[in-house]
CSV table of C-alpha atoms in Angstrom, one decimal:
chain,number,residue,atom,x,y,z
A,1,MET,CA,100.9,92.9,277.6
A,2,SER,CA,104.2,93.9,275.9
A,3,SER,CA,107.4,94.1,277.4
A,4,TYR,CA,109.6,97.0,276.3
A,5,LEU,CA,113.5,97.7,276.1
A,6,CYS,CA,114.1,101.1,277.5
A,7,ALA,CA,117.7,101.5,277.6
A,8,ILE,CA,121.0,100.0,276.9
A,9,GLY,CA,123.9,100.8,278.5
A,10,THR,CA,127.6,99.2,277.5
A,11,ALA,CA,131.5,98.9,278.6
A,12,ASN,CA,134.8,98.3,277.1
A,13,PRO,CA,137.9,97.6,279.2
A,14,PRO,CA,140.7,100.4,278.7
A,15,HIS,CA,142.9,98.6,276.2
A,16,ARG,CA,141.7,99.0,273.0
A,17,ILE,CA,144.0,97.8,270.6
A,18,PRO,CA,144.3,98.0,266.3
A,19,GLN,CA,143.2,94.5,265.1
A,20,LEU,CA,146.9,94.7,263.0
A,21,GLN,CA,149.0,95.2,266.2
A,22,ILE,CA,147.1,92.1,267.5
A,23,ALA,CA,148.2,90.3,264.7
A,24,ASP,CA,152.2,91.0,265.1
A,25,PHE,CA,151.2,89.4,268.7
A,26,MET,CA,149.4,86.4,267.6
A,27,ALA,CA,152.7,86.1,264.9
A,28,GLY,CA,155.0,86.2,267.6
A,29,ALA,CA,152.7,83.9,270.6
A,30,LEU,CA,153.3,81.5,267.7
A,31,GLN,CA,156.3,81.4,266.1
A,32,LEU,CA,155.0,82.0,263.0
A,33,ASP,CA,157.4,82.0,260.3
A,34,GLU,CA,157.5,84.9,257.3
A,35,ALA,CA,155.2,83.4,255.6
A,36,GLY,CA,153.1,82.4,258.1
A,37,THR,CA,153.1,85.7,259.6
A,38,ARG,CA,151.7,87.3,256.2
A,39,LYS,CA,149.0,84.9,255.9
A,40,LEU,CA,148.0,85.5,259.3
A,41,ARG,CA,148.2,89.4,258.9
A,42,ALA,CA,145.8,88.8,255.5
A,43,LEU,CA,142.9,87.3,258.0
A,44,TYR,CA,143.2,90.0,260.0
A,45,ARG,CA,142.8,92.5,257.4
A,46,VAL,CA,139.9,90.9,255.7
A,47,SER,CA,138.6,90.5,258.6
A,48,GLY,CA,136.4,93.7,259.1
A,49,ILE,CA,137.4,94.6,262.1
A,50,GLY,CA,139.2,97.8,263.1
A,51,GLN,CA,140.3,97.5,266.7
A,52,ARG,CA,139.0,95.4,269.8
A,53,TYR,CA,139.3,96.2,273.6
A,54,THR,CA,140.9,93.3,276.2
A,55,VAL,CA,141.2,93.3,279.5
A,56,LEU,CA,144.7,91.9,278.9
A,57,PRO,CA,147.3,95.1,277.6
A,58,ASP,CA,149.5,92.0,276.3
A,59,TYR,CA,148.0,91.5,273.0
A,60,GLY,CA,149.4,95.4,272.4
A,61,ARG,CA,152.7,94.2,273.2
A,62,THR,CA,155.5,92.3,270.9
A,63,ASN,CA,158.7,92.3,273.2
A,64,GLY,CA,157.5,90.1,276.0
A,65,SER,CA,156.8,92.6,278.8
A,66,TYR,CA,153.7,90.9,279.2
A,67,GLU,CA,151.3,91.2,282.8
A,68,PHE,CA,149.2,87.8,282.2
A,69,PHE,CA,151.3,85.5,279.6
A,70,ALA,CA,154.9,84.7,280.5
A,71,ASN,CA,157.6,86.4,279.7
A,72,THR,CA,158.8,83.8,277.2
A,73,PRO,CA,159.3,83.1,273.6
A,74,ASP,CA,156.5,81.2,273.2
A,75,LEU,CA,154.5,82.3,276.3
A,76,GLU,CA,155.2,78.9,278.3
A,77,PRO,CA,153.8,77.9,280.9
A,78,PHE,CA,150.8,78.9,279.0
A,79,PRO,CA,148.0,80.1,281.4
A,80,SER,CA,145.6,77.4,282.9
A,81,VAL,CA,141.8,77.8,283.3
A,82,GLY,CA,142.4,78.5,286.8
A,83,GLN,CA,144.3,81.3,286.1
A,84,ARG,CA,142.0,83.0,283.3
A,85,MET,CA,138.8,82.3,286.2
A,86,ALA,CA,140.9,84.2,288.5
A,87,GLU,CA,141.4,87.0,286.1
A,88,TYR,CA,137.7,86.9,284.9
A,89,ARG,CA,136.7,87.1,288.7
A,90,ARG,CA,138.8,90.3,288.7
A,91,GLN,CA,137.5,92.0,285.9
A,92,ALA,CA,133.7,91.2,285.3
A,93,LEU,CA,132.2,92.9,288.1
A,94,PRO,CA,133.5,96.3,287.5
A,95,LEU,CA,133.0,96.4,284.0
A,96,SER,CA,129.8,94.8,284.6
A,97,VAL,CA,128.9,97.5,287.3
A,98,GLN,CA,130.0,100.1,284.4
A,99,ALA,CA,127.6,99.0,281.9
A,100,ALA,CA,124.8,98.7,284.0
A,101,GLN,CA,125.3,102.3,285.9
A,102,ASP,CA,125.1,103.7,282.0
A,103,CYS,CA,122.2,101.8,281.4
A,104,LEU,CA,120.3,103.1,284.4
A,105,SER,CA,121.5,107.1,283.9
A,106,GLN,CA,119.5,106.9,280.7
A,107,VAL,CA,116.3,106.3,283.0
A,108,PRO,CA,116.6,108.7,285.6
A,109,GLU,CA,112.8,107.8,287.3
A,110,VAL,CA,114.0,104.1,287.8
A,111,ALA,CA,115.8,104.0,291.2
A,112,MET,CA,118.3,100.9,291.8
A,113,GLY,CA,116.0,99.7,294.3
A,114,SER,CA,112.7,99.6,292.2
A,115,ILE,CA,114.6,96.5,290.1
A,116,THR,CA,112.8,93.6,290.8
A,117,HIS,CA,115.1,90.9,288.6
A,118,LEU,CA,118.6,90.9,287.5
A,119,ILE,CA,119.4,88.4,284.7
A,120,THR,CA,123.4,87.6,284.1
A,121,VAL,CA,124.8,86.5,280.8
A,122,SER,CA,128.2,85.3,280.2
A,123,CYS,CA,130.0,82.0,278.4
A,124,THR,CA,133.6,83.1,279.2
A,125,GLY,CA,133.6,82.8,283.3
A,126,MET,CA,131.8,81.3,286.1
A,127,TYR,CA,132.1,81.3,289.9
A,128,ALA,CA,130.1,81.1,292.8
A,129,PRO,CA,128.7,83.4,294.6
A,130,GLY,CA,128.9,84.8,291.1
A,131,LEU,CA,128.7,87.8,289.2
A,132,ASP,CA,124.7,88.3,290.1
A,133,ILE,CA,125.5,88.6,293.5
A,134,GLU,CA,128.7,90.7,293.4
A,135,LEU,CA,126.2,93.0,291.4
A,136,VAL,CA,123.3,93.1,294.0
A,137,ALA,CA,125.8,94.8,296.3
A,138,ALA,CA,128.1,96.9,294.1
A,139,LEU,CA,124.7,98.4,292.8
A,140,GLN,CA,122.9,98.1,295.9
A,141,LEU,CA,120.0,96.4,294.6
A,142,PRO,CA,117.4,95.0,297.0
A,143,SER,CA,118.5,92.0,298.7
A,144,HIS,CA,115.5,90.2,297.6
A,145,VAL,CA,116.0,90.8,293.7
A,146,GLN,CA,115.2,87.6,292.2
A,147,ARG,CA,118.5,86.5,290.0
A,148,THR,CA,118.6,84.5,287.2
A,149,CYS,CA,122.1,83.5,285.7
A,150,VAL,CA,122.4,82.5,281.5
A,151,ASN,CA,125.6,80.9,281.5
A,152,PHE,CA,127.5,79.2,278.4
A,153,MET,CA,125.2,79.3,276.0
A,154,GLY,CA,127.2,82.0,273.5
A,155,CYS,CA,127.0,84.5,271.5
A,156,TYR,CA,122.9,84.2,271.5
A,157,ALA,CA,122.3,84.0,275.2
A,158,ALA,CA,121.3,87.7,275.2
A,159,VAL,CA,118.3,86.6,273.4
A,160,ASN,CA,117.5,83.9,275.8
A,161,ALA,CA,118.1,87.0,278.5
A,162,LEU,CA,115.5,89.1,276.6
A,163,LYS,CA,113.1,86.1,276.3
A,164,LEU,CA,113.3,85.8,280.2
A,165,ALA,CA,112.8,89.0,280.7
A,166,ASP,CA,110.0,89.5,278.8
A,167,ALA,CA,108.3,86.4,280.6
A,168,PHE,CA,108.6,88.2,283.9
A,169,CYS,CA,107.4,91.5,282.8
A,170,ARG,CA,104.2,89.8,281.1
A,171,ALA,CA,103.5,87.7,284.1
A,172,ASN,CA,104.0,90.9,286.5
A,173,GLU,CA,103.5,94.4,285.3
A,174,GLU,CA,105.5,96.0,288.0
A,175,ALA,CA,108.5,93.9,287.0
A,176,ARG,CA,111.9,95.8,286.3
A,177,VAL,CA,114.5,93.5,284.7
A,178,LEU,CA,117.8,94.4,284.6
A,179,VAL,CA,120.0,92.5,282.4
A,180,VAL,CA,123.6,92.5,282.3
A,181,CYS,CA,125.8,90.6,279.5
A,182,THR,CA,129.4,90.5,280.3
A,183,GLU,CA,132.0,88.7,278.1
A,184,LEU,CA,135.8,88.8,278.4
A,185,CYS,CA,136.5,86.5,275.4
A,186,THR,CA,140.2,87.4,274.9
A,187,LEU,CA,141.2,85.3,278.3
A,188,HIS,CA,140.7,82.4,276.3
A,189,PHE,CA,143.6,82.9,273.7
A,190,GLN,CA,144.5,79.4,272.3
A,191,LYS,CA,148.0,78.9,271.5
A,192,SER,CA,147.5,77.2,268.2
A,193,THR,CA,147.4,77.2,264.6
A,194,GLU,CA,144.5,75.1,263.7
A,195,GLU,CA,142.4,77.4,261.6
A,196,ASP,CA,139.1,77.2,264.3
A,197,HIS,CA,142.0,79.0,266.7
A,198,LEU,CA,143.3,81.2,264.2
A,199,VAL,CA,139.8,82.7,262.9
A,200,SER,CA,138.7,83.1,266.8
A,201,ASN,CA,141.7,84.5,267.9
A,202,ALA,CA,140.9,86.9,265.1
A,203,LEU,CA,137.5,87.9,266.1
A,204,PHE,CA,136.6,88.2,269.9
A,205,GLY,CA,136.9,91.3,272.1
A,206,ASP,CA,136.0,91.8,275.6
A,207,GLY,CA,132.6,94.0,276.4
A,208,SER,CA,129.6,94.4,278.8
A,209,ALA,CA,126.3,95.2,277.8
A,210,ALA,CA,122.9,96.0,280.0
A,211,VAL,CA,119.4,96.3,279.5
A,212,LEU,CA,116.4,97.7,281.1
A,213,VAL,CA,113.2,95.8,280.3
A,214,GLN,CA,110.0,96.4,282.0
A,215,ALA,CA,106.1,96.3,281.2
A,216,ARG,CA,105.9,99.9,279.9
A,217,PRO,CA,108.0,102.0,277.6
A,218,ARG,CA,110.0,105.2,278.7
A,219,VAL,CA,108.1,108.0,279.0
A,220,VAL,CA,110.7,110.1,277.2
A,221,GLY,CA,112.5,108.8,274.1
A,222,PRO,CA,112.7,105.5,272.3
A,223,SER,CA,111.7,102.2,273.6
A,224,LEU,CA,111.6,98.6,271.5
A,225,ALA,CA,108.8,96.3,272.5
A,226,LEU,CA,109.7,92.8,272.5
A,227,THR,CA,107.2,91.6,270.1
A,228,ALA,CA,107.9,88.2,268.9
A,229,PHE,CA,110.8,85.7,269.5
A,230,HIS,CA,111.6,82.3,266.9
A,231,CYS,CA,114.6,79.6,267.6
A,232,GLY,CA,116.0,77.3,265.0
A,233,LEU,CA,118.6,74.9,265.2
A,234,GLU,CA,120.5,73.4,262.3
A,235,PRO,CA,121.6,70.3,263.6
A,236,ASP,CA,124.1,69.9,260.6
A,237,GLY,CA,126.4,72.7,262.4
A,238,HIS,CA,126.3,70.7,265.5
A,239,ALA,CA,130.3,70.3,265.1
A,240,ASP,CA,130.8,73.3,263.4
A,241,MET,CA,130.0,75.9,266.2
A,242,ALA,CA,131.3,74.8,269.6
A,243,TRP,CA,132.6,75.5,273.2
A,244,HIS,CA,134.2,73.6,275.4
A,245,ILE,CA,136.0,74.0,278.6
A,246,ASN,CA,139.8,72.6,278.3
A,247,ASP,CA,142.7,73.0,280.4
A,248,PHE,CA,144.3,76.1,279.0
A,249,GLY,CA,140.8,78.0,278.7
A,250,PHE,CA,137.4,77.6,276.9
A,251,GLU,CA,138.4,76.6,273.2
A,252,MET,CA,136.5,77.4,270.4
A,253,THR,CA,135.4,75.8,267.4
A,254,LEU,CA,134.3,78.0,264.5
A,255,SER,CA,134.4,76.5,261.0
A,256,SER,CA,134.6,77.7,257.8
A,257,TYR,CA,131.5,76.3,257.1
A,258,VAL,CA,129.1,78.2,259.5
A,259,PRO,CA,128.4,81.1,257.4
A,260,ARG,CA,126.6,79.0,254.6
A,261,MET,CA,124.6,76.8,256.9
A,262,ILE,CA,123.3,80.2,258.4
A,263,LYS,CA,122.9,81.2,255.1
A,264,GLN,CA,121.0,77.9,254.4
A,265,GLY,CA,118.5,78.3,257.4
A,266,ILE,CA,118.2,82.6,258.0
A,267,GLY,CA,115.2,81.8,255.6
A,268,ARG,CA,113.1,79.3,257.6
A,269,LEU,CA,114.1,81.3,260.5
A,270,THR,CA,112.6,84.7,259.4
A,271,ALA,CA,109.4,82.9,257.6
A,272,GLY,CA,108.8,81.1,261.1
A,273,LEU,CA,108.9,84.6,263.3
A,274,LEU,CA,106.7,86.3,260.8
A,275,ALA,CA,104.5,83.2,260.1
A,276,ASP,CA,101.8,84.8,262.8
A,277,LEU,CA,102.4,88.4,262.6
A,278,PRO,CA,101.2,91.0,260.1
A,279,VAL,CA,104.5,92.1,259.4
A,280,GLN,CA,106.6,90.7,256.1
A,281,LEU,CA,110.2,90.9,255.6
A,282,ALA,CA,109.3,93.5,252.9
A,283,ASP,CA,107.9,96.0,255.5
A,284,ILE,CA,111.3,96.1,257.7
A,285,ARG,CA,113.8,98.8,257.4
A,286,ALA,CA,115.7,98.2,260.5
A,287,PHE,CA,118.1,95.6,261.4
A,288,ALA,CA,120.1,94.9,264.6
A,289,ILE,CA,122.2,91.3,263.7
A,290,HIS,CA,124.8,89.9,265.8
A,291,PRO,CA,127.9,90.4,263.5
A,292,GLY,CA,129.3,86.9,264.1
A,293,GLY,CA,132.1,87.3,261.4
A,294,ARG,CA,132.0,89.3,258.1
A,295,LYS,CA,130.9,86.4,256.3
A,296,ILE,CA,128.1,85.8,258.4
A,297,LEU,CA,126.6,89.0,257.6
A,298,GLU,CA,127.4,89.0,253.6
A,299,SER,CA,125.6,85.7,253.9
A,300,ILE,CA,122.1,86.7,255.5
A,301,GLU,CA,122.3,89.7,253.3
A,302,GLN,CA,122.3,87.6,250.2
A,303,ALA,CA,120.1,85.1,251.6
A,304,LEU,CA,117.6,87.5,252.5
A,305,GLY,CA,117.9,90.5,250.1
A,306,LEU,CA,119.7,92.6,252.2
A,307,THR,CA,122.1,95.8,251.7
A,308,THR,CA,125.2,96.1,253.3
A,309,HIS,CA,123.4,99.7,254.7
A,310,ASP,CA,120.7,97.6,255.8
A,311,ASN,CA,123.3,95.9,258.3
A,312,ARG,CA,125.2,99.0,258.9
A,313,PHE,CA,125.4,99.0,262.4
A,314,ALA,CA,126.3,95.4,262.6
A,315,TYR,CA,129.2,96.3,260.5
A,316,GLN,CA,129.8,99.5,262.6
A,317,VAL,CA,130.3,97.3,265.8
A,318,LEU,CA,132.1,94.4,263.7
A,319,ARG,CA,134.7,97.3,263.0
A,320,ASP,CA,135.1,98.8,266.4
A,321,TYR,CA,134.6,96.2,268.7
A,322,GLY,CA,135.2,92.9,267.3
A,323,ASN,CA,132.8,89.9,268.2
A,324,MET,CA,132.2,90.1,271.8
A,325,SER,CA,130.1,86.9,272.2
A,326,SER,CA,126.5,87.7,274.0
A,327,ALA,CA,127.2,91.4,274.5
A,328,THR,CA,127.7,92.1,270.7
A,329,VAL,CA,123.7,92.1,269.5
A,330,LEU,CA,123.0,94.6,272.4
A,331,PHE,CA,125.8,96.8,271.2
A,332,VAL,CA,124.3,96.4,267.7
A,333,MET,CA,120.5,97.8,268.9
A,334,ARG,CA,122.3,100.7,270.9
A,335,GLU,CA,123.6,102.2,267.7
A,336,LEU,CA,120.3,101.6,266.3
A,337,LEU,CA,118.3,103.2,269.0
A,338,ARG,CA,120.4,106.5,268.9
A,339,THR,CA,119.2,107.1,264.9
A,340,LEU,CA,115.7,106.9,266.0
A,341,THR,CA,113.3,109.7,266.0
A,342,PRO,CA,109.2,109.9,266.5
A,343,ALA,CA,109.0,109.2,263.3
A,344,ASP,CA,110.0,105.9,263.3
A,345,THR,CA,107.2,105.0,266.1
A,346,GLY,CA,105.5,101.3,265.0
A,347,ALA,CA,108.8,100.7,262.9
A,348,PRO,CA,109.4,96.8,263.2
A,349,VAL,CA,113.0,96.0,264.0
A,350,LEU,CA,114.6,92.5,263.0
A,351,SER,CA,117.2,91.2,264.9
A,352,PHE,CA,119.3,87.9,265.2
A,353,ALA,CA,122.2,85.8,267.0
A,354,PHE,CA,124.0,82.5,266.5
A,355,GLY,CA,125.7,80.1,268.7
A,356,PRO,CA,126.7,76.6,269.4
A,357,GLY,CA,124.2,73.8,268.0
A,358,LEU,CA,124.1,75.7,265.4
A,359,THR,CA,121.6,77.7,267.2
A,360,LEU,CA,119.8,80.8,265.1
A,361,GLU,CA,117.6,83.3,267.2
A,362,ALA,CA,115.2,85.8,265.9
A,363,MET,CA,113.5,88.5,267.5
A,364,LEU,CA,111.2,90.9,266.3
A,365,LEU,CA,110.8,94.2,268.2
A,366,THR,CA,108.7,97.4,267.4
A,367,VAL,CA,109.7,101.0,267.9
A,368,ALA,CA,107.6,102.9,270.6
A,369,TRP,CA,108.2,106.7,271.8
A,370,GLY,CA,107.4,108.4,274.9
A,371,ALA,CA,107.0,112.3,274.6
A,372,GLU,CA,106.0,113.0,278.2
A,373,PRO,CA,108.3,113.5,281.4
A,374,PRO,CA,108.2,110.9,283.9
A,375,LEU,CA,105.9,111.7,287.1
A,376,GLU,CA,109.3,111.4,289.3
A,377,ILE,CA,110.7,113.8,287.2
A,378,GLN,CA,108.0,116.6,286.7
A,379,HIS,CA,107.8,116.2,290.7
A,380,ASN,CA,111.3,117.1,291.2
A,381,ALA,CA,111.2,119.7,288.6
A,382,GLU,CA,108.1,121.5,290.3
A,383,GLN,CA,110.2,121.2,293.8
A,384,LEU,CA,113.3,122.8,292.4
A,385,LYS,CA,110.9,125.5,290.8
A,386,ASN,CA,109.6,126.2,294.5
A,387,ALA,CA,112.8,126.3,296.1
A,388,ALA,CA,113.7,128.7,293.4
A,389,ILE,CA,116.8,126.9,292.4
A,390,LEU,CA,115.0,126.8,289.0
A,391,PRO,CA,113.6,129.8,286.7
A,392,ALA,CA,109.7,129.7,286.8
């Protein structure tokens, strides 16, 4: 029995800020001189990012009229972890609700009351009672819905959530699993000129993605069967990608060696995923790769012989949203789903995501296509016809 990813909904905060405008904010906040500002703007220009979304309007301002940061030249006193978590708690729920509603609006045959499992994913904020319980109330899910939280795993966490959803559906063919990944990365800006912090400040944005997984495909339109998973670790990268809670937010370590390590390990990861499957890399024409950064995408292309066209969905998401941690790979899958047609039925899709550890996650998905209206929709249409609301 397979499980199927049947719909993907997304949401972003209202503040969409061009990348170079964020660079100007950063240069001011770090009090860089002219040479430092020039180097910082060059870093932002080559990032492959055109704009990012944030819950904080401050990143689009350079005149000191800030709402979250202090209105001082050096932003002191700098926001504490407590202040950042309070903002996370205020902002995460409405964004998550928007993504979940967008997801379920695509499958009108699925009622909120039929959701059996809720999985929430985040590495950028935590509190209890948490986002999972608040979502139950906000979405009017059954109070007995089974809740699971996947916290603090970083950019690959959506893959672990899909593994859980797959297991739930294989154990119970009536399971309907709602996965919600919400990341407010921009809350954790670090006022530091260390290379790791400069790079992470240049990459991350805010967003939420929700997916519905169930034991049968959609009856209308495309679904993605969750065919296989494989996890790899590159222990040499243990210190090169990390995520720590410190006094002034969560601090990201993202060294320049990460693309090289992913390049070294991606071939083994792919071989391990496909080892027992009747699929070879040469058979795969569709890819949904987490855009951890432009250099990471280029390294994967070099290692696997892919083209920028193969990776076009990842580049599109990187350009339009930046890296939104766990939600990002689901944004990439959404862009891929939009391009599928019935002719793609049975086509394999290869997906990767990466995070602390250095962890490399791989998924193989298979395109499924439904063409019959759901029984619920047929029934509703028949009722409307009988009421003379629709023409016969």
